[in-house]
CSV table of C-alpha atoms and ligand atoms in Angstrom, one decimal:
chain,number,residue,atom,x,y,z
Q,1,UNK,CA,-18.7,0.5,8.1
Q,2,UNK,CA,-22.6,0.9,7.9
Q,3,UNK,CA,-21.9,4.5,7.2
Q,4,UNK,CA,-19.6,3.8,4.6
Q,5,UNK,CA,-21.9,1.3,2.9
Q,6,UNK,CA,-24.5,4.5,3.1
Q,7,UNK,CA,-22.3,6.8,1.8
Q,8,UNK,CA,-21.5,5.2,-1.1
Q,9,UNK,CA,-25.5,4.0,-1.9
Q,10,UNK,CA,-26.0,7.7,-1.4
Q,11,UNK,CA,-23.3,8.8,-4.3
Q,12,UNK,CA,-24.5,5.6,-7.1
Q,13,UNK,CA,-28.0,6.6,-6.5
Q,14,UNK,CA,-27.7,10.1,-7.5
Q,15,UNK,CA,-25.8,9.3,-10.0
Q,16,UNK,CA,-27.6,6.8,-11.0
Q,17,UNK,CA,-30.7,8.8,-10.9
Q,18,UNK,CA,-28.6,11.8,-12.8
Q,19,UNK,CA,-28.0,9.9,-16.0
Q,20,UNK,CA,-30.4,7.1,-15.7
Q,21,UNK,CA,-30.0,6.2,-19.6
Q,22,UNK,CA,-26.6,5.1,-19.7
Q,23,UNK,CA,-25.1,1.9,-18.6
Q,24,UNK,CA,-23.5,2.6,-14.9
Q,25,UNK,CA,-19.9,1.2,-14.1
Q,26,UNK,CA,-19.5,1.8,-10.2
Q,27,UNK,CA,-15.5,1.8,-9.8
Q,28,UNK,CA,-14.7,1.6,-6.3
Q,29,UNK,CA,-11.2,3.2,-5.4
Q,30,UNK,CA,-9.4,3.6,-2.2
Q,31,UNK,CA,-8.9,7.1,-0.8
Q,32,UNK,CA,-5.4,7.0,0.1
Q,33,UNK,CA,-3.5,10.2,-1.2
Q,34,UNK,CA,-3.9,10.8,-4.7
Q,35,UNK,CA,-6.1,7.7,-5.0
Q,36,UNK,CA,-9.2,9.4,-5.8
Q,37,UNK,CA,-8.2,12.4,-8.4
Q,38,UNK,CA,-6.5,9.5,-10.2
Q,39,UNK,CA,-9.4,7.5,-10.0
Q,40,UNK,CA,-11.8,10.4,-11.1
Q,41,UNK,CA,-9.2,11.0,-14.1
Q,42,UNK,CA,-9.8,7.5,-15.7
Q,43,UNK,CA,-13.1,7.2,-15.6
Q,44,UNK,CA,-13.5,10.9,-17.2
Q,45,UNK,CA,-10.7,9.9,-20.1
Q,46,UNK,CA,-13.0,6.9,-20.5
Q,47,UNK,CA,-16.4,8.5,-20.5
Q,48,UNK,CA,-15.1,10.9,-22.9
Q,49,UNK,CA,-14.3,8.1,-25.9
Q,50,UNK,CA,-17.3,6.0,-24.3
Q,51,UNK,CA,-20.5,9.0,-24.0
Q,52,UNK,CA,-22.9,6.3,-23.6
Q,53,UNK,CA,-21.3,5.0,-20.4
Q,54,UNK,CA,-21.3,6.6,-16.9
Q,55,UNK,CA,-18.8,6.2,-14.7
Q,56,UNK,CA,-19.4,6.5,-10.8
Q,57,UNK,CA,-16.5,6.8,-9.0
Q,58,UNK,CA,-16.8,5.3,-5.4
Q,59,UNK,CA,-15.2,6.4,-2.2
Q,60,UNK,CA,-14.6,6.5,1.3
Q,61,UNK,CA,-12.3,3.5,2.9
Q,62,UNK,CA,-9.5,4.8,4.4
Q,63,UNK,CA,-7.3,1.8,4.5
Q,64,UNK,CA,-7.3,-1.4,2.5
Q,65,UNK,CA,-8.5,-3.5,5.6
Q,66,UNK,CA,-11.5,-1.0,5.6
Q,67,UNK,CA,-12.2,-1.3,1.8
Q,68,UNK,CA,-11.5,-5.1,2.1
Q,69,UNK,CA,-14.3,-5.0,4.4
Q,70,UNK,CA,-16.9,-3.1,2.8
Q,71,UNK,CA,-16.2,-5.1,-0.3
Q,72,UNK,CA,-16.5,-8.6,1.3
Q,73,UNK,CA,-20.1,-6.9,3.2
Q,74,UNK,CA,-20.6,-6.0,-0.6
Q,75,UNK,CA,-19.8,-9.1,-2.0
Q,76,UNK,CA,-22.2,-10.9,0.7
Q,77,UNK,CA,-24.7,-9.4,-0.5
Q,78,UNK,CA,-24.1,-9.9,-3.6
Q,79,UNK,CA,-24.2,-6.3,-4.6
Q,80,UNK,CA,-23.5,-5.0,-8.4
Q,81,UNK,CA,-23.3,-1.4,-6.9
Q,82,UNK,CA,-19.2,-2.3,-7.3
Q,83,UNK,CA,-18.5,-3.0,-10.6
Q,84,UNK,CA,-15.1,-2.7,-11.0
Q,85,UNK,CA,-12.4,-1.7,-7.9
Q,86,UNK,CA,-8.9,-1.1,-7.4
Q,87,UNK,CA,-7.7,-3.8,-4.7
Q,88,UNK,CA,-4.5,-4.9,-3.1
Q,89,UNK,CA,-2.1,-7.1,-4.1
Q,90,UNK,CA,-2.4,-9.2,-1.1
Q,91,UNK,CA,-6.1,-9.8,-1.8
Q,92,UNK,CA,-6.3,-12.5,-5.2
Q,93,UNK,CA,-6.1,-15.7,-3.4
Q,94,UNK,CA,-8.6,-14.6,-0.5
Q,95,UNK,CA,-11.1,-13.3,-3.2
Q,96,UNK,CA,-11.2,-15.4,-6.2
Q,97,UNK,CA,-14.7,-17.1,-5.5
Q,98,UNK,CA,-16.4,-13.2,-5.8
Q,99,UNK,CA,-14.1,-12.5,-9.1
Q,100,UNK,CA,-14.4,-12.8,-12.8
Q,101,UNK,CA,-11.9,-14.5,-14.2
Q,102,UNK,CA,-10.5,-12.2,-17.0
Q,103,UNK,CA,-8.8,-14.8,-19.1
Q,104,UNK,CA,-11.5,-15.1,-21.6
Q,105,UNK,CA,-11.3,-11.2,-22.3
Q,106,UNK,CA,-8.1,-10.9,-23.0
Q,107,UNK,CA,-5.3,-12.0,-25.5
Q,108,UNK,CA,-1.8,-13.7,-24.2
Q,109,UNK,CA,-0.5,-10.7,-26.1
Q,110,UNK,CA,-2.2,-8.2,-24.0
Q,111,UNK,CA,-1.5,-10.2,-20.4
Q,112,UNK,CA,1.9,-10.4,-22.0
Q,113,UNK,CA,2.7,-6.8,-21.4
Q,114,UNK,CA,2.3,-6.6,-17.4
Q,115,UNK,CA,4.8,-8.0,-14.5
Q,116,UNK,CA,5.0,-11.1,-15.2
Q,117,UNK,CA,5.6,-11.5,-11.2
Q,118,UNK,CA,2.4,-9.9,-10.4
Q,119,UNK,CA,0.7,-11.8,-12.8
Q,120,UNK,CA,1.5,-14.9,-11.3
Q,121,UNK,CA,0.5,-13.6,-8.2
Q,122,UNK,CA,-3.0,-12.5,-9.6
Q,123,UNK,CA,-3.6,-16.0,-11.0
Q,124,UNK,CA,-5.2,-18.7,-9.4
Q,125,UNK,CA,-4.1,-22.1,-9.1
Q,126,UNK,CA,-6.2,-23.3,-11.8
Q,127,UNK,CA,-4.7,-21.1,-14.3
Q,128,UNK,CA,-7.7,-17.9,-13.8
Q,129,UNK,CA,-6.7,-14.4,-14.3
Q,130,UNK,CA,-8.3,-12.7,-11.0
Q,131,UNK,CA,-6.8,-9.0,-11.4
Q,132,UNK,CA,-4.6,-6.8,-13.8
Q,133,UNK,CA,-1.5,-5.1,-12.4
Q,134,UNK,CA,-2.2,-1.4,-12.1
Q,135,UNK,CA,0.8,-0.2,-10.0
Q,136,UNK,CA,3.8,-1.4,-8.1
Q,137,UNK,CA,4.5,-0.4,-4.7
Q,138,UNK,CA,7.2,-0.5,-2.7
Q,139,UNK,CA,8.1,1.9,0.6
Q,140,UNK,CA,11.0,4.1,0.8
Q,141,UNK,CA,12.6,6.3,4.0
Q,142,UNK,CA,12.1,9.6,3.3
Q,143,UNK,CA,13.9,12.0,4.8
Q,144,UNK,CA,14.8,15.8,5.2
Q,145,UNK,CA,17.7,17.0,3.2
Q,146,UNK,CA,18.0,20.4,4.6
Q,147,UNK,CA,18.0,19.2,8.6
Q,148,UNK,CA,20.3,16.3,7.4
Q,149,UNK,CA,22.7,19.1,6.6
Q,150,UNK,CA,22.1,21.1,9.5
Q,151,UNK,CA,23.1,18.5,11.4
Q,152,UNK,CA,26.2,17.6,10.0
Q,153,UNK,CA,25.6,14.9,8.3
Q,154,UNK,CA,26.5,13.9,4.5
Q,155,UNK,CA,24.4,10.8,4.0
Q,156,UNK,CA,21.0,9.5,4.8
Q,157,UNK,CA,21.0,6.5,7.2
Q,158,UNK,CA,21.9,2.9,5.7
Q,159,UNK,CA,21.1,1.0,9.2
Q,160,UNK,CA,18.0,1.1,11.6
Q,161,UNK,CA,20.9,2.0,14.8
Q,162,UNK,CA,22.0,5.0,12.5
Q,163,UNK,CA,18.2,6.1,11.9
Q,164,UNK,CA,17.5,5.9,15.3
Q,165,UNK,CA,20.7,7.9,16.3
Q,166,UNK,CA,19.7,10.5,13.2
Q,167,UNK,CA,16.1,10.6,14.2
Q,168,UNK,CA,16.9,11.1,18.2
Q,169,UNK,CA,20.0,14.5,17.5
Q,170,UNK,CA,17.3,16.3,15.0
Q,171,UNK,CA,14.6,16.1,16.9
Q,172,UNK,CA,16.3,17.0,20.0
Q,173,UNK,CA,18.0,20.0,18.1
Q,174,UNK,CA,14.6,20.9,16.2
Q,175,UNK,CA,12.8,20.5,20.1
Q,176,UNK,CA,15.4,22.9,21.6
Q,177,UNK,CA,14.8,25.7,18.3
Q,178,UNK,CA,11.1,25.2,19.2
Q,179,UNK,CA,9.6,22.8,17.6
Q,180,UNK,CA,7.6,21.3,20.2
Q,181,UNK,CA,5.8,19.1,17.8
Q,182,UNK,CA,8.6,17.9,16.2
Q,183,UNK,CA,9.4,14.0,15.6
Q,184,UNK,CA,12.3,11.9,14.6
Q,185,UNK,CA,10.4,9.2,12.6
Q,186,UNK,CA,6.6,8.7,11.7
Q,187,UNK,CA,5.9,5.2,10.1
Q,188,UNK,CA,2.4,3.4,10.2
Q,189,UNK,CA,1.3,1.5,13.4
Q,190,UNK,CA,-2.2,1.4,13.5
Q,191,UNK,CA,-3.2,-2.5,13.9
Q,192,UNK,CA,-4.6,-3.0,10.3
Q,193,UNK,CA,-2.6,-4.5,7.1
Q,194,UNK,CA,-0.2,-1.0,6.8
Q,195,UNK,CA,1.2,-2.4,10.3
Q,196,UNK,CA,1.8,-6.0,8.9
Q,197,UNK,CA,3.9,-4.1,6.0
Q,198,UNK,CA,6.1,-2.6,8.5
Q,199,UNK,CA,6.6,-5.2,11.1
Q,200,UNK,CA,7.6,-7.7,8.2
Q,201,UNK,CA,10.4,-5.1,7.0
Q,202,UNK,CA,11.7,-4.9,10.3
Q,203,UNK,CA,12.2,-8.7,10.9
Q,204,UNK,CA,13.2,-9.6,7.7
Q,205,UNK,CA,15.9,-7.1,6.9
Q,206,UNK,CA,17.2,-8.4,10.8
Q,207,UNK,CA,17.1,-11.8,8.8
Q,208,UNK,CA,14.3,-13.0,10.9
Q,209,UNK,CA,11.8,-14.4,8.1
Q,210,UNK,CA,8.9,-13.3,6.2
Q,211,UNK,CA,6.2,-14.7,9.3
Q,212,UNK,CA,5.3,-17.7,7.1
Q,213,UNK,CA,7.8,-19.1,4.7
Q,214,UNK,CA,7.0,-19.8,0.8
Q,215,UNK,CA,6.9,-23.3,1.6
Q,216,UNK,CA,4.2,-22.7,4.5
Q,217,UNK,CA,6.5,-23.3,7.5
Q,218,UNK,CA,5.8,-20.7,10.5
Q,219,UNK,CA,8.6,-19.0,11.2
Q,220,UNK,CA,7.6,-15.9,13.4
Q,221,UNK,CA,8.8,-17.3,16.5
Q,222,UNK,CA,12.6,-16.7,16.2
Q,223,UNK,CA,15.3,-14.5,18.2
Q,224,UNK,CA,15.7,-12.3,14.9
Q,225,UNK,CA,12.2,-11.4,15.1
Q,226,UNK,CA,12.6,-10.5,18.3
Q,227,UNK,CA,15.1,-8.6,18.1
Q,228,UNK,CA,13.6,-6.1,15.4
Q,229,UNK,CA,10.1,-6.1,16.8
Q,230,UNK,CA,12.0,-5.3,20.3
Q,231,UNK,CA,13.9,-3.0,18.6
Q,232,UNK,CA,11.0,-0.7,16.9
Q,233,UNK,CA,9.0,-0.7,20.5
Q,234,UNK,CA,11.7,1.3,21.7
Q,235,UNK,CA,10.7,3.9,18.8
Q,236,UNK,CA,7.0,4.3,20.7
Q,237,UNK,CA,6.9,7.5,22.6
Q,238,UNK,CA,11.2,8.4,21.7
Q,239,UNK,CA,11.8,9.5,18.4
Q,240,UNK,CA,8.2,8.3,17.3
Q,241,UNK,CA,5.1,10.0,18.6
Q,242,UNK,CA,2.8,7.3,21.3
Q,243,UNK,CA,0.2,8.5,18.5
Q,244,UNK,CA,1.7,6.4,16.2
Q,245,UNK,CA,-0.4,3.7,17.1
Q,246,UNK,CA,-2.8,4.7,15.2
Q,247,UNK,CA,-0.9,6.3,12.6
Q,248,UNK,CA,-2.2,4.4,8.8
Q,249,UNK,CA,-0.3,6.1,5.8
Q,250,UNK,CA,-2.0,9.3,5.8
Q,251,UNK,CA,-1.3,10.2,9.5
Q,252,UNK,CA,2.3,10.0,8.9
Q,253,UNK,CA,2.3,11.8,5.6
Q,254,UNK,CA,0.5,14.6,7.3
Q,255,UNK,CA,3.3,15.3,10.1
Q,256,UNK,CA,5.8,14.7,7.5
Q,257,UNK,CA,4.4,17.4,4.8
Q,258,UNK,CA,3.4,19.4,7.9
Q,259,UNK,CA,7.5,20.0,8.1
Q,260,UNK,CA,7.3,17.9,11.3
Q,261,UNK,CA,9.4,14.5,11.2
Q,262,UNK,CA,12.9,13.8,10.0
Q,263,UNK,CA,12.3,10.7,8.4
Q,264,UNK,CA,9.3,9.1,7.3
Q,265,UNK,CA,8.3,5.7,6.2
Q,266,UNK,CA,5.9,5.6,3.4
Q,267,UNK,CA,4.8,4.5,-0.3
Q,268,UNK,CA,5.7,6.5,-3.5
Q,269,UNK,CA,2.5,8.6,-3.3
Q,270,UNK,CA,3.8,10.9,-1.1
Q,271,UNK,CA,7.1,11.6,-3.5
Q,272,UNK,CA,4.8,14.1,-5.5
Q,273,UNK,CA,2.7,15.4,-3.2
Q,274,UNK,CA,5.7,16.3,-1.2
Q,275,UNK,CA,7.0,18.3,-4.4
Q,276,UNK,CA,3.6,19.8,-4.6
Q,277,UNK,CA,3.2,23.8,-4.9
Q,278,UNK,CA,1.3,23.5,-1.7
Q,279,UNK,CA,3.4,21.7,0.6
Q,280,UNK,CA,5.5,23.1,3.2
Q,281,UNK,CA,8.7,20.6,2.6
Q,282,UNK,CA,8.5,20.9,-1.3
Q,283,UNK,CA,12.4,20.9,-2.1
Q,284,UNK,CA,13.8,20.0,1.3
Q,285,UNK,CA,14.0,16.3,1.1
Q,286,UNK,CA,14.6,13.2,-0.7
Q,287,UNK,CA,14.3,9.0,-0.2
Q,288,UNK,CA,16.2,6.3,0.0
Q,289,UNK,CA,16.1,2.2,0.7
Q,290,UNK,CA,14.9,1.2,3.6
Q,291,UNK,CA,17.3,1.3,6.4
Q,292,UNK,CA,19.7,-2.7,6.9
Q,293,UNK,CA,18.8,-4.4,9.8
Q,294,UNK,CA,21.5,-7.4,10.5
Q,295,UNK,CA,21.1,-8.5,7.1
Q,296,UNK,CA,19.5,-6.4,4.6
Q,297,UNK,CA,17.3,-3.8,3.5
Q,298,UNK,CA,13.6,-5.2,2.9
Q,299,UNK,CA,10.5,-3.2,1.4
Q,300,UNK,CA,7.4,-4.9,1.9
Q,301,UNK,CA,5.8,-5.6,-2.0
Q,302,UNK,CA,2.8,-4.0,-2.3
Q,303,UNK,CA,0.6,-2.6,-5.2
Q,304,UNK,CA,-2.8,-2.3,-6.3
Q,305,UNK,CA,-4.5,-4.2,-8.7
Q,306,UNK,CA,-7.9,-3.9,-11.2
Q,307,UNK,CA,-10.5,-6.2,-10.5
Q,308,UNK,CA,-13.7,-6.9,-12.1
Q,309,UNK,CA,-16.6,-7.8,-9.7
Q,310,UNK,CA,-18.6,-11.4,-10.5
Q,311,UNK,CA,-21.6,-10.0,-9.8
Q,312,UNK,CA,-21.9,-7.0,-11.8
Q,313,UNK,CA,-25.0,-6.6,-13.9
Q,314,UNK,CA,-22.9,-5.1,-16.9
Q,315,UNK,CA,-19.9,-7.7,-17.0
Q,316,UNK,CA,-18.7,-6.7,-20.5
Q,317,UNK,CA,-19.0,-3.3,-20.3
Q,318,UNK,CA,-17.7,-3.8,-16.9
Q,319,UNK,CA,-14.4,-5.8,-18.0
Q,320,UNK,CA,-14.0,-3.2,-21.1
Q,321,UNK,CA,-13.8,-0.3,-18.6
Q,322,UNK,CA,-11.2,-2.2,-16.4
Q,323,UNK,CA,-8.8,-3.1,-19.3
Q,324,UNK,CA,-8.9,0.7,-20.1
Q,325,UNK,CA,-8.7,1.3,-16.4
Q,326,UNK,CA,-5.1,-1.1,-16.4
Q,327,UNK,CA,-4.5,-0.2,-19.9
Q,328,UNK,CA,-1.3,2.0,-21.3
Q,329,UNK,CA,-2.8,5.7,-21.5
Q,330,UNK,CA,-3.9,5.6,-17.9
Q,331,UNK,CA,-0.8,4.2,-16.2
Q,332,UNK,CA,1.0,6.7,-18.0
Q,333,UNK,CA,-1.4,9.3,-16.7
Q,334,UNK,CA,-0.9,8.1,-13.1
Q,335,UNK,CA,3.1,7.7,-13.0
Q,336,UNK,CA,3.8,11.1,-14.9
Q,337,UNK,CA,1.0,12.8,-12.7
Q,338,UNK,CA,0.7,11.2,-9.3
Q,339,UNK,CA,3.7,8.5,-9.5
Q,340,UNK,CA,2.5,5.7,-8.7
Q,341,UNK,CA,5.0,3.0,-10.8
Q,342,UNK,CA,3.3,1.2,-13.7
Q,343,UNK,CA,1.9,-2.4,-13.1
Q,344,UNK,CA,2.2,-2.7,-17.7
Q,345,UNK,CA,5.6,-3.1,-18.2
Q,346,UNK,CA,5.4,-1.5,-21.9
Q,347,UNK,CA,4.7,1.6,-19.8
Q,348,UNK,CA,8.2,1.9,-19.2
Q,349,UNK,CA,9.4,2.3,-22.4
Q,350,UNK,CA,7.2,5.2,-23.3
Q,351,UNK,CA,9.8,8.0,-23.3
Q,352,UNK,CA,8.0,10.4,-21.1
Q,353,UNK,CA,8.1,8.1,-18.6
Q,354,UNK,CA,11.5,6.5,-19.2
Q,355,UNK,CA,13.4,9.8,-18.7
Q,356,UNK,CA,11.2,10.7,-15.5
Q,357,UNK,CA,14.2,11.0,-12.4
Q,358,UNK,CA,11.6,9.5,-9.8
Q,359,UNK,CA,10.9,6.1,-12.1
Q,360,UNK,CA,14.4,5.6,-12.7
Q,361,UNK,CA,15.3,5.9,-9.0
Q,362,UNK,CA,13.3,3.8,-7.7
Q,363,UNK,CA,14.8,0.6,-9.4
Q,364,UNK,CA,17.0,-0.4,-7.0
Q,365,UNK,CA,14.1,0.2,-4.2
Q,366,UNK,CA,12.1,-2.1,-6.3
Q,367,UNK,CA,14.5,-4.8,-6.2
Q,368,UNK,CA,15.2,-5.1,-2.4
Q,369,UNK,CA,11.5,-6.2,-2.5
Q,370,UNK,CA,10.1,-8.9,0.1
Q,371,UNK,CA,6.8,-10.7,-0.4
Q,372,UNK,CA,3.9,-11.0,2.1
Q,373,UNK,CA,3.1,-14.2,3.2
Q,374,UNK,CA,-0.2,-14.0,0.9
Q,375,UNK,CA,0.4,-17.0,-1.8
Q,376,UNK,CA,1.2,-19.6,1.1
Q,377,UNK,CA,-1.5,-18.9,3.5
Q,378,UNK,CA,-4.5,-18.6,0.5
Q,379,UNK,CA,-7.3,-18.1,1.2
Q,380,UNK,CA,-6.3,-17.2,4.8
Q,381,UNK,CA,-3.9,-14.4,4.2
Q,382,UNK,CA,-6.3,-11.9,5.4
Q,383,UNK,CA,-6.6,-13.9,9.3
Q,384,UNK,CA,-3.2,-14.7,9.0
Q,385,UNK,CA,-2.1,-10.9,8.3
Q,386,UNK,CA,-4.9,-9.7,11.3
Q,387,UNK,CA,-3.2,-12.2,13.9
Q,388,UNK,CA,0.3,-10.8,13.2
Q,389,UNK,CA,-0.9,-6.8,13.1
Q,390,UNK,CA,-2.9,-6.9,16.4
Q,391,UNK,CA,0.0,-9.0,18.0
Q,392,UNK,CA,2.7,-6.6,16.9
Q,393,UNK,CA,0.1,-3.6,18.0
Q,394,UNK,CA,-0.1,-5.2,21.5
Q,395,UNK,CA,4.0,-5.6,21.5
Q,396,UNK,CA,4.4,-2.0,20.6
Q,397,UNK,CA,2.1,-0.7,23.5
Q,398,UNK,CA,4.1,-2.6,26.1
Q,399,UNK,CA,0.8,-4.7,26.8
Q,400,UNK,CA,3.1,-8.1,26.0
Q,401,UNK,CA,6.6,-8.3,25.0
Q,402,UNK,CA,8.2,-9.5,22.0
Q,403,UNK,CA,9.0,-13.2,23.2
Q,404,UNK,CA,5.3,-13.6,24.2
Q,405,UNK,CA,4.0,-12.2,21.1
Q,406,UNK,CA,6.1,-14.3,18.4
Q,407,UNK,CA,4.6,-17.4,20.4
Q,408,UNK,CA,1.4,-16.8,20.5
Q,409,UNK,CA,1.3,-15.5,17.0
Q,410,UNK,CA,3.2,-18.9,15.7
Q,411,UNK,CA,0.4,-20.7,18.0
Q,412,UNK,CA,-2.7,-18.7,16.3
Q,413,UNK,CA,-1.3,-19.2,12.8
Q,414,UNK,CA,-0.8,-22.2,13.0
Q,415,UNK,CA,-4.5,-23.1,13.7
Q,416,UNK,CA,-5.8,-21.0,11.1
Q,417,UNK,CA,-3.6,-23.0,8.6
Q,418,UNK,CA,-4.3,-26.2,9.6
P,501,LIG,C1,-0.1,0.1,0.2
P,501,LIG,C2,0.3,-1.1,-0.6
P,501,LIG,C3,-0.5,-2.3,-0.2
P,501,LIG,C4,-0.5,-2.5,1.3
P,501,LIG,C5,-1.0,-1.2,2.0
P,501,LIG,C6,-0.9,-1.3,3.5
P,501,LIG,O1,-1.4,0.6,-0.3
P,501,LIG,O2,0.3,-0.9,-1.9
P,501,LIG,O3,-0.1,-3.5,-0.8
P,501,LIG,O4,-1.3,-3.5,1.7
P,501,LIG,O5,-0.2,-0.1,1.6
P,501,LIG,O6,-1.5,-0.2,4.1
């Protein structure tokens, strides 16, 4: 982390130094796939209609519990190196005393035009505006069209069971061809937030709960969460590779567009990059819903956010950048370029972006969306979140099982609630 922090000193202060006689916006964005060029992108479309302003585009987390980190380190110190950031959508309620409050900026017209959802989410009980919606996320199983074919089948799978069985014949066959390296199913399960994502979509498409309940009730501790998280364990070292415990998004996306997995679980970033000229799987797959468990198919909601950093020495400049940032021109940049699904609903409306196949497909992905527990454990989401990732973690090595681990958890978050 200290590195990080170093790193990123090093980049505003040559920057800094570089064009000393403008006013300095430092945009902190996270580094996850296409995060960065998109990032870059915005801030040169802004500093071309805005000369006088420079716009330092910061880097380096490589996961949002590592940039949560640096930014609470950076907020401790009450740092204006961080302007304005992108952030998760799981993070308004935790931060709102480091935030400013964007109401007074904006018109009702102009919050009008984002998810009115997400909105809610990025508003604080008293009514504040912490964050405007850049982009909608919500994971899809990829998968290989050409080895689906191969081995004779005419569908992708609709359960976890028919996954598994997919997963476990194609890599067998792809082992026997030679593929020594080759995998049924990469997915994230590293013990950070990414984890938390998938061990939520497990249980609740099993009908197991979403770990806390909108009305705060703990409901981890059940024989459907059990089930699923017993059921995934099974995955470690099979059709999943033991490395997978310390897979975040970007492991698994590079042994997927390596040609190595089957089926892969992972955002919409990687739908473009897959397609891109350089990758070795471009043409050879496709995505679909999340696989049922005994009840239904559930995509963890995530999405990124703009915020705008309380103690930023340039708030208005600061705030004029982030509505630009979150504004029209730039969403349609990033869904027509990298696909990441606008946050402004106008967005989809614009023509371009209405007849693009990818947008329109992902509708019904959208809407089998399940919530993190993030509204009904504010401010606490973050502990609440850490105690169910490093519990799952431990389940999935084999260090405790499943029945242990739903106690304990259920014990742990209930103390951090109370
Ligand atoms: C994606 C989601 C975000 C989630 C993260 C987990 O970036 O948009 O909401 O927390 O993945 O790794």
């Amino acid at each position: 982390m200290k590195k990080l922090l170093l790193l990123l000193l090093v980049c505003v202060m040559s920057l800094s130094a570089f064009a000393a006689d403008k006013v300095q916006i430092g945009f902190f964005a996270g580094s996850t796939g296409s995060d960065v060029p998109a990032a870059q992108k915005a801030a040169d479309m802004y500093m071309k209609l805005h000369p006088e302003i420079q716009v330092n585009v910061l880097t380096g987390a490589k996961s949002t519990t590592d940039m949560l980190g640096f930014l609470l380190q950076n907020f401790e110190a009450q740092s204006g190196d961080v302007d304005v950031f992108n952030g998760d959508v799981i993070w308004p309620g935790d931060l709102e005393e480091h935030l400013l409050p964007l109401n007074d900026y904006m018109t009702k017209e102009e919050i009008s035009k984002y998810n009115a959802a997400v909105v809610t989410n990025n508003t604080s009980p008293e009514g504040k505006l912490l964050a405007l919606p850049l982009f909608i996320d919500v994971p899809m199983l990829y998968y290989r069209t050409d080895l689906l074919k191969k081995y004779g089948y005419d569908h992708p799978p609709k359960t976890w069971q028919e996954m598994e069985e997919m997963a476990t014949k194609i890599q067998d066959g792809e082992r026997k061809a030679g593929n020594k390296e080759f995998w049924g199913y990469v997915w994230q399960g590293d013990a950070y937030e990414g984890l938390t994502c998938d061990g939520l979509e497990w249980i609740a498409s099993n009908g197991g709960g979403t770990i806390v309940e909108p009305d705060k009730k703990i409901s981890i501790n059940n024989p459907k969460a059990i089930k699923a998280l017993e059921f995934a364990t099974k995955w470690v070292g099979t059709i999943s590779p033991k490395g997978v415990l310390g897979f975040k998004e970007e492991d698994s996306r590079a042994v997927w567009q390596a040609g190595n997995a089957a089926f892969m679980r992972n955002w919409p970033y990687c739908y473009k990059l897959g397609e891109g000229a350089d990758s070795s799987i471009k043409g050879k797959f496709d995505f679909t819903q999340l696989p049922e468990g005994d009840k239904r198919s559930a995509s963890t909601i995530g999405g990124w956010e703009i915020f705008v950093s309380k103690y930023s020495e340039n708030p208005d400049e600061a705030v004029k950048f982030a509505k630009f940032a979150a504004g029209y021109e730039v969403q349609k940049m990033r869904v027509l370029d990298y696909g990441w699904l606008p946050g402004m609903m106008t967005v989809y409306d614009d023509p371009e972006v209405a007849s693009d196949k990818f947008v329109s497909k992902m509708g019904p992905i959208v809407a089998k969306g399940v919530a993190r527990p993030s509204t009904a454990t504010a401010p606490n989401y973050a502990e609440v979140s850490r105690i169910f990732y490093t519990t799952v973690h431990k389940v999935l090595s084999g260090e405790i099982s499943a029945k242990r681990g739903t106690k304990e958890m259920a014990i742990k978050i209930k103390k951090v609630m109370q």
